[in-house]
Amino acid sequence: MGMISRVRGRIRSDSFSKIHIKSEDKIANIVWLISLVLLLPYWAPRGLLVALGGAWLMAAYTCLVLPVLISANYKYPARWYPAVANIARKVATRLQSPVLRVWSVVKVAYSPIDRAERLFLQLNNLSTMISQLLIFAACDRLFVSRGRLTCLYSLMFYNVITYSVNYIREICTKEDWSPYVNVTRHSRVKHLAMSATKIVLEWTKAVTFVVTMTFILLTLGLEQGLDHYKPNFLYTIITATYYLLTEKTFLELWPLALAALKLERLEGMEALYSGVWARGVTTAIAVPLVPALAWHERYRLAFLLAYICVYVHGRHRLGEALVKYNEACDSLARFRRATPEELSTLEDVCAVCLGTMKSARVTPCAHFFHADCLRRCLATTDRCPICVRPYVFC
């Protein structure tokens, strides 16, 4: 009995008396276990998810549950979270130099592919047409039932519309309506060969435009000759949006449309904003089509779409547009915006473009310029266009 009492007293004094489980640790462990339970649906078989509601149910579950789990684990972290973070930090530090060496080797090996990608994008018409065909083919496989030639018909139909827009734009912006060509700029003597060529070209354009409009009317009104052309609403919206944001003709018209809206927030830099928006929207259209094609087991088309329309166009064209936009914003960040009171009392025009100023930037020497005009001046010199003083910022 004496030995039992001594052992019992030692246990009470040495072991269990030193163990104190805090309430926060209990809550952290409970949160961690509940998180494991709530993450189990992500390991469920594909057939179970489809039976329960498919991708929409999974997306709703993710939006509702994951933010709660992240915030709960952030507020009540388990004791082993910091230890794991320290171990991961140490491993990343040790692997940093080998990873950098491997990355340099990968960059050297990838440089020929990078040059090929840039050469491919320099062929603007070809690269644009290939990307359009890939998007149209993806939409054809996903949204059109038994429409094998829908993508080709759609591209032809959009090209016809583009030609009509180009012709109408040329007529609206045309200044010389004379059918003759003079020998020299200031001469009145007619050049017979060039005049005949100009007349033939103008008549050819007019006849082609009439035939094109007739084709559009027959296609839309009588629906003849297009047995496989059966697009639905979603297919038309996606393909038309992608085509309008990638075709050169419409890319030149979007800045004019933005300028017609007269949004003072854009500060006359509609070309930069439209470039970023167009490239961003086209890349965003292509991104969800890749997993959808993989879901329908169209792996080759999914790979081509991910590489050309997402990676190549996103990395180069969207990247270049973002670089130009960021450079413009960084160069103008030093100059403050003019207040409405200053513009109302100014009653002056921009010294660069001689246009009225509804929005302006102010230089340190108290001169007002349009933001886009000032940006173009900063590309050539770091002096004020009026007083030719260097900009000094306090």
Short mmCIF file of C-alpha atoms in Angstrom, two decimals, residues 44-347:
data_model
loop_
_atom_site.label_atom_id
_atom_site.label_comp_id
_atom_site.label_asym_id
_atom_site.label_seq_id
_atom_site.Cartn_x
_atom_site.Cartn_y
_atom_site.Cartn_z
CA ALA A 44 -15.65 12.07 -53.83
CA PRO A 45 -15.91 10.15 -57.12
CA ARG A 46 -16.91 12.01 -60.26
CA GLY A 47 -20.17 10.10 -60.61
CA LEU A 48 -21.31 11.10 -57.11
CA LEU A 49 -20.75 14.80 -57.80
CA VAL A 50 -22.65 14.60 -61.09
CA ALA A 51 -25.50 12.80 -59.37
CA LEU A 52 -25.69 15.38 -56.60
CA GLY A 53 -25.68 18.42 -58.86
CA GLY A 54 -22.47 18.51 -60.88
CA ALA A 55 -20.18 21.48 -61.28
CA TRP A 56 -22.76 24.06 -60.15
CA LEU A 57 -23.20 22.37 -56.78
CA MET A 58 -19.43 22.07 -56.35
CA ALA A 59 -18.92 25.76 -57.24
CA ALA A 60 -21.61 26.86 -54.75
CA TYR A 61 -20.14 24.59 -52.06
CA THR A 62 -16.66 26.01 -52.69
CA CYS A 63 -17.84 29.64 -52.49
CA LEU A 64 -19.71 29.01 -49.24
CA VAL A 65 -17.39 26.64 -47.35
CA LEU A 66 -13.81 27.49 -48.30
CA PRO A 67 -13.87 31.15 -47.08
CA VAL A 68 -15.27 29.97 -43.73
CA LEU A 69 -12.60 27.28 -43.37
CA ILE A 70 -9.76 29.64 -44.26
CA SER A 71 -10.94 32.35 -41.84
CA ALA A 72 -11.51 29.84 -39.04
CA ASN A 73 -8.07 28.23 -39.41
CA TYR A 74 -6.51 31.69 -39.62
CA LYS A 75 -8.18 32.80 -36.38
CA TYR A 76 -7.60 29.55 -34.49
CA PRO A 77 -4.40 28.02 -35.94
CA ALA A 78 -3.25 24.66 -34.62
CA ARG A 79 0.10 24.46 -32.83
CA TRP A 80 1.77 22.64 -35.70
CA TYR A 81 0.85 25.32 -38.31
CA PRO A 82 3.81 27.63 -37.47
CA ALA A 83 6.19 24.65 -37.34
CA VAL A 84 5.09 23.49 -40.79
CA ALA A 85 5.40 27.05 -42.11
CA ASN A 86 8.96 27.34 -40.74
CA ILE A 87 9.94 23.98 -42.24
CA ALA A 88 8.50 25.00 -45.60
CA ARG A 89 10.37 28.31 -45.43
CA LYS A 90 13.65 26.57 -44.67
CA VAL A 91 13.13 24.05 -47.48
CA ALA A 92 12.32 26.88 -49.91
CA THR A 93 15.47 28.74 -48.86
CA ARG A 94 17.64 25.66 -49.41
CA LEU A 95 16.02 24.91 -52.77
CA GLN A 96 16.20 28.50 -53.98
CA SER A 97 19.62 28.35 -55.58
CA PRO A 98 19.07 24.96 -57.30
CA VAL A 99 15.68 26.15 -58.55
CA LEU A 100 17.26 29.32 -59.96
CA ARG A 101 19.89 27.26 -61.76
CA VAL A 102 17.23 24.94 -63.18
CA TRP A 103 15.14 27.96 -64.16
CA SER A 104 18.06 29.50 -66.04
CA VAL A 105 18.57 26.23 -67.93
CA VAL A 106 14.85 26.09 -68.75
CA LYS A 107 14.94 29.69 -70.02
CA VAL A 108 17.88 28.94 -72.30
CA ALA A 109 16.16 25.81 -73.61
CA TYR A 110 12.86 27.68 -74.09
CA SER A 111 14.39 30.64 -75.92
CA PRO A 112 13.96 29.09 -79.43
CA ILE A 113 10.29 28.39 -78.68
CA ASP A 114 9.91 31.97 -77.41
CA ARG A 115 11.36 33.32 -80.67
CA ALA A 116 8.99 31.09 -82.64
CA GLU A 117 6.03 32.40 -80.61
CA ARG A 118 7.01 36.00 -81.28
CA LEU A 119 7.46 35.27 -85.00
CA PHE A 120 4.04 33.61 -85.00
CA LEU A 121 2.44 36.70 -83.43
CA GLN A 122 4.19 38.99 -85.91
CA LEU A 123 2.14 37.26 -88.60
CA ASN A 124 -0.85 39.10 -87.21
CA ASN A 125 -3.51 37.96 -89.68
CA LEU A 126 -2.47 34.30 -89.50
CA SER A 127 -2.20 34.16 -85.70
CA THR A 128 -5.53 35.95 -85.27
CA MET A 129 -7.30 33.61 -87.71
CA ILE A 130 -5.87 30.50 -85.99
CA SER A 131 -6.96 31.72 -82.56
CA GLN A 132 -10.43 32.51 -83.90
CA LEU A 133 -10.71 29.06 -85.48
CA LEU A 134 -9.69 27.40 -82.21
CA ILE A 135 -12.27 29.34 -80.19
CA PHE A 136 -14.97 28.70 -82.79
CA ALA A 137 -14.13 24.99 -82.94
CA ALA A 138 -14.22 24.76 -79.13
CA CYS A 139 -17.62 26.46 -79.01
CA ASP A 140 -18.75 24.16 -81.83
CA ARG A 141 -17.84 21.07 -79.79
CA LEU A 142 -19.35 22.39 -76.57
CA PHE A 143 -22.51 24.29 -77.53
CA VAL A 144 -23.65 23.04 -80.94
CA SER A 145 -25.12 19.58 -81.42
CA ARG A 146 -24.24 17.84 -84.70
CA GLY A 147 -22.88 21.04 -86.24
CA ARG A 148 -19.67 19.91 -87.85
CA LEU A 149 -19.16 22.95 -90.09
CA THR A 150 -20.63 25.63 -87.86
CA CYS A 151 -17.26 27.17 -86.97
CA LEU A 152 -16.23 27.58 -90.63
CA TYR A 153 -19.58 29.09 -91.57
CA SER A 154 -19.37 31.46 -88.59
CA LEU A 155 -15.87 32.66 -89.48
CA MET A 156 -16.90 33.22 -93.11
CA PHE A 157 -20.02 35.11 -92.02
CA TYR A 158 -18.04 37.35 -89.64
CA ASN A 159 -15.42 38.03 -92.34
CA VAL A 160 -18.18 39.13 -94.70
CA ILE A 161 -19.45 41.56 -92.07
CA THR A 162 -15.90 42.84 -91.54
CA TYR A 163 -15.49 43.50 -95.26
CA SER A 164 -18.76 45.43 -95.31
CA VAL A 165 -17.68 47.52 -92.32
CA ASN A 166 -14.33 48.25 -93.98
CA TYR A 167 -16.00 49.37 -97.18
CA ILE A 168 -18.50 51.64 -95.39
CA ARG A 169 -15.67 53.08 -93.28
CA GLU A 170 -13.63 53.79 -96.41
CA ILE A 171 -16.59 55.59 -97.99
CA CYS A 172 -17.19 57.68 -94.86
CA THR A 173 -13.54 58.71 -94.53
CA LYS A 174 -12.85 59.18 -98.24
CA GLU A 175 -11.80 62.68 -99.25
CA ASP A 176 -10.85 62.35 -102.93
CA TRP A 177 -13.92 61.33 -104.94
CA SER A 178 -12.32 62.02 -108.31
CA PRO A 179 -12.05 58.91 -110.53
CA TYR A 180 -8.84 60.23 -112.11
CA VAL A 181 -5.21 60.24 -110.96
CA ASN A 182 -2.94 63.16 -111.87
CA VAL A 183 0.61 62.69 -113.12
CA THR A 184 2.03 64.72 -110.23
CA ARG A 185 0.56 66.13 -107.06
CA HIS A 186 0.19 69.70 -108.37
CA SER A 187 -0.48 68.80 -112.01
CA ARG A 188 -3.81 68.70 -113.83
CA VAL A 189 -2.66 66.23 -116.47
CA LYS A 190 -4.47 62.89 -116.03
CA HIS A 191 -2.49 59.63 -115.80
CA LEU A 192 -4.46 57.31 -118.11
CA ALA A 193 -3.19 53.94 -116.84
CA MET A 194 -3.51 54.74 -113.12
CA SER A 195 -6.89 56.42 -113.69
CA ALA A 196 -8.18 53.29 -115.47
CA THR A 197 -6.83 51.09 -112.64
CA LYS A 198 -8.50 53.27 -110.02
CA ILE A 199 -11.85 53.16 -111.83
CA VAL A 200 -11.71 49.37 -112.14
CA LEU A 201 -10.79 48.97 -108.46
CA GLU A 202 -13.60 51.25 -107.30
CA TRP A 203 -16.18 49.42 -109.42
CA THR A 204 -14.85 46.06 -108.21
CA LYS A 205 -15.23 47.15 -104.59
CA ALA A 206 -18.77 48.38 -105.24
CA VAL A 207 -19.84 45.16 -107.00
CA THR A 208 -18.23 43.04 -104.27
CA PHE A 209 -20.06 45.02 -101.61
CA VAL A 210 -23.41 44.51 -103.39
CA VAL A 211 -22.76 40.77 -103.74
CA THR A 212 -21.74 40.59 -100.08
CA MET A 213 -24.90 42.31 -98.88
CA THR A 214 -26.98 40.03 -101.09
CA PHE A 215 -25.27 37.00 -99.55
CA ILE A 216 -26.01 38.28 -96.04
CA LEU A 217 -29.68 38.87 -96.89
CA LEU A 218 -30.02 35.41 -98.43
CA THR A 219 -28.33 33.82 -95.45
CA LEU A 220 -30.43 35.59 -92.84
CA GLY A 221 -33.70 35.81 -94.73
CA LEU A 222 -33.98 32.73 -96.90
CA GLU A 223 -31.54 30.43 -95.03
CA GLN A 224 -30.32 28.70 -98.16
CA GLY A 225 -27.20 26.60 -98.58
CA LEU A 226 -26.32 26.31 -94.88
CA ASP A 227 -27.62 22.90 -93.82
CA HIS A 228 -25.13 22.42 -90.96
CA TYR A 229 -25.25 25.99 -89.66
CA LYS A 230 -27.29 25.72 -86.47
CA PRO A 231 -25.76 27.99 -83.81
CA ASN A 232 -27.50 28.70 -80.53
CA PHE A 233 -27.56 31.91 -78.52
CA LEU A 234 -24.57 31.11 -76.27
CA TYR A 235 -22.42 30.06 -79.23
CA THR A 236 -23.24 33.29 -81.10
CA ILE A 237 -22.52 35.51 -78.10
CA ILE A 238 -19.12 33.94 -77.32
CA THR A 239 -17.88 33.74 -80.92
CA ALA A 240 -19.11 37.23 -81.86
CA THR A 241 -17.52 38.77 -78.77
CA TYR A 242 -14.20 37.04 -79.40
CA TYR A 243 -14.20 38.02 -83.08
CA LEU A 244 -15.05 41.65 -82.38
CA LEU A 245 -12.23 41.90 -79.82
CA THR A 246 -9.55 40.24 -81.97
CA GLU A 247 -10.17 41.44 -85.54
CA LYS A 248 -7.95 44.34 -86.56
CA THR A 249 -10.78 46.37 -88.08
CA PHE A 250 -12.78 46.44 -84.87
CA LEU A 251 -9.71 46.89 -82.68
CA GLU A 252 -9.17 50.19 -84.51
CA LEU A 253 -12.80 51.19 -83.96
CA TRP A 254 -13.02 50.52 -80.22
CA PRO A 255 -10.85 53.52 -79.20
CA LEU A 256 -13.04 55.74 -81.39
CA ALA A 257 -16.15 54.36 -79.71
CA LEU A 258 -14.67 55.00 -76.27
CA ALA A 259 -13.64 58.50 -77.31
CA ALA A 260 -17.22 59.18 -78.46
CA LEU A 261 -18.44 58.38 -74.94
CA LYS A 262 -16.24 61.23 -73.63
CA LEU A 263 -15.36 59.54 -70.37
CA GLU A 264 -13.17 61.98 -68.45
CA ARG A 265 -11.80 59.17 -66.29
CA LEU A 266 -9.95 57.73 -69.31
CA GLU A 267 -8.08 61.04 -69.81
CA GLY A 268 -7.76 60.62 -73.57
CA MET A 269 -5.95 57.26 -73.31
CA GLU A 270 -8.73 55.24 -74.92
CA ALA A 271 -6.29 53.28 -77.09
CA LEU A 272 -4.44 51.93 -74.04
CA TYR A 273 -7.61 51.08 -72.14
CA SER A 274 -9.28 49.40 -75.11
CA GLY A 275 -6.15 47.32 -75.77
CA VAL A 276 -6.04 46.04 -72.19
CA TRP A 277 -9.78 45.38 -72.07
CA ALA A 278 -9.85 43.57 -75.42
CA ARG A 279 -6.87 41.34 -74.62
CA GLY A 280 -8.12 40.65 -71.11
CA VAL A 281 -11.64 39.70 -72.22
CA THR A 282 -10.42 37.41 -75.03
CA THR A 283 -8.07 35.60 -72.64
CA ALA A 284 -10.87 35.32 -70.06
CA ILE A 285 -13.16 33.81 -72.73
CA ALA A 286 -10.59 31.14 -73.62
CA VAL A 287 -9.71 30.12 -70.04
CA PRO A 288 -12.98 28.32 -69.03
CA LEU A 289 -13.22 26.56 -72.39
CA VAL A 290 -10.03 24.55 -71.68
CA PRO A 291 -11.34 22.53 -68.67
CA ALA A 292 -14.72 22.18 -70.40
CA LEU A 293 -13.05 20.57 -73.41
CA ALA A 294 -10.97 18.34 -71.12
CA TRP A 295 -14.20 17.33 -69.32
CA HIS A 296 -15.64 16.23 -72.69
CA GLU A 297 -12.37 14.39 -73.46
CA ARG A 298 -11.28 16.76 -76.26
CA TYR A 299 -7.69 16.77 -75.04
CA ARG A 300 -5.87 17.84 -78.22
CA LEU A 301 -8.20 20.77 -78.83
CA ALA A 302 -7.96 21.71 -75.14
CA PHE A 303 -4.15 21.68 -75.31
CA LEU A 304 -4.05 23.84 -78.49
CA LEU A 305 -6.56 26.28 -77.02
CA ALA A 306 -4.64 26.54 -73.73
CA TYR A 307 -1.31 27.03 -75.48
CA ILE A 308 -2.24 29.45 -78.29
CA CYS A 309 -5.26 31.37 -77.01
CA VAL A 310 -4.43 31.44 -73.30
CA TYR A 311 -0.66 31.15 -72.92
CA VAL A 312 0.77 32.70 -76.10
CA HIS A 313 -1.80 35.47 -76.57
CA GLY A 314 -2.10 36.11 -72.84
CA ARG A 315 1.65 36.20 -72.25
CA HIS A 316 2.62 38.31 -75.24
CA ARG A 317 -0.34 40.40 -76.38
CA LEU A 318 -2.04 40.92 -73.03
CA GLY A 319 1.38 41.29 -71.40
CA GLU A 320 2.46 43.96 -73.89
CA ALA A 321 -0.81 45.85 -73.44
CA LEU A 322 -0.42 45.76 -69.65
CA VAL A 323 3.20 46.92 -69.89
CA LYS A 324 2.21 49.93 -72.01
CA TYR A 325 -0.65 50.75 -69.66
CA ASN A 326 1.53 50.49 -66.54
CA GLU A 327 4.27 52.61 -68.12
CA ALA A 328 1.72 55.31 -68.94
CA CYS A 329 0.28 55.22 -65.41
CA ASP A 330 3.75 55.33 -63.83
CA SER A 331 4.86 58.28 -65.97
CA LEU A 332 1.70 60.24 -65.10
CA ALA A 333 1.60 59.30 -61.40
CA ARG A 334 3.93 62.17 -60.50
CA PHE A 335 1.54 64.78 -61.95
CA ARG A 336 -1.60 65.53 -60.03
CA ARG A 337 -5.04 65.83 -61.61
CA ALA A 338 -6.47 69.28 -62.08
CA THR A 339 -9.51 70.02 -59.94
CA PRO A 340 -12.84 71.12 -61.53
CA GLU A 341 -12.38 74.56 -59.95
CA GLU A 342 -9.00 75.01 -61.64
CA LEU A 343 -10.37 73.91 -65.01
CA SER A 344 -13.38 76.23 -64.72
CA THR A 345 -11.19 79.26 -64.07
CA LEU A 346 -8.55 78.28 -66.63
CA GLU A 347 -10.46 78.86 -69.91
#
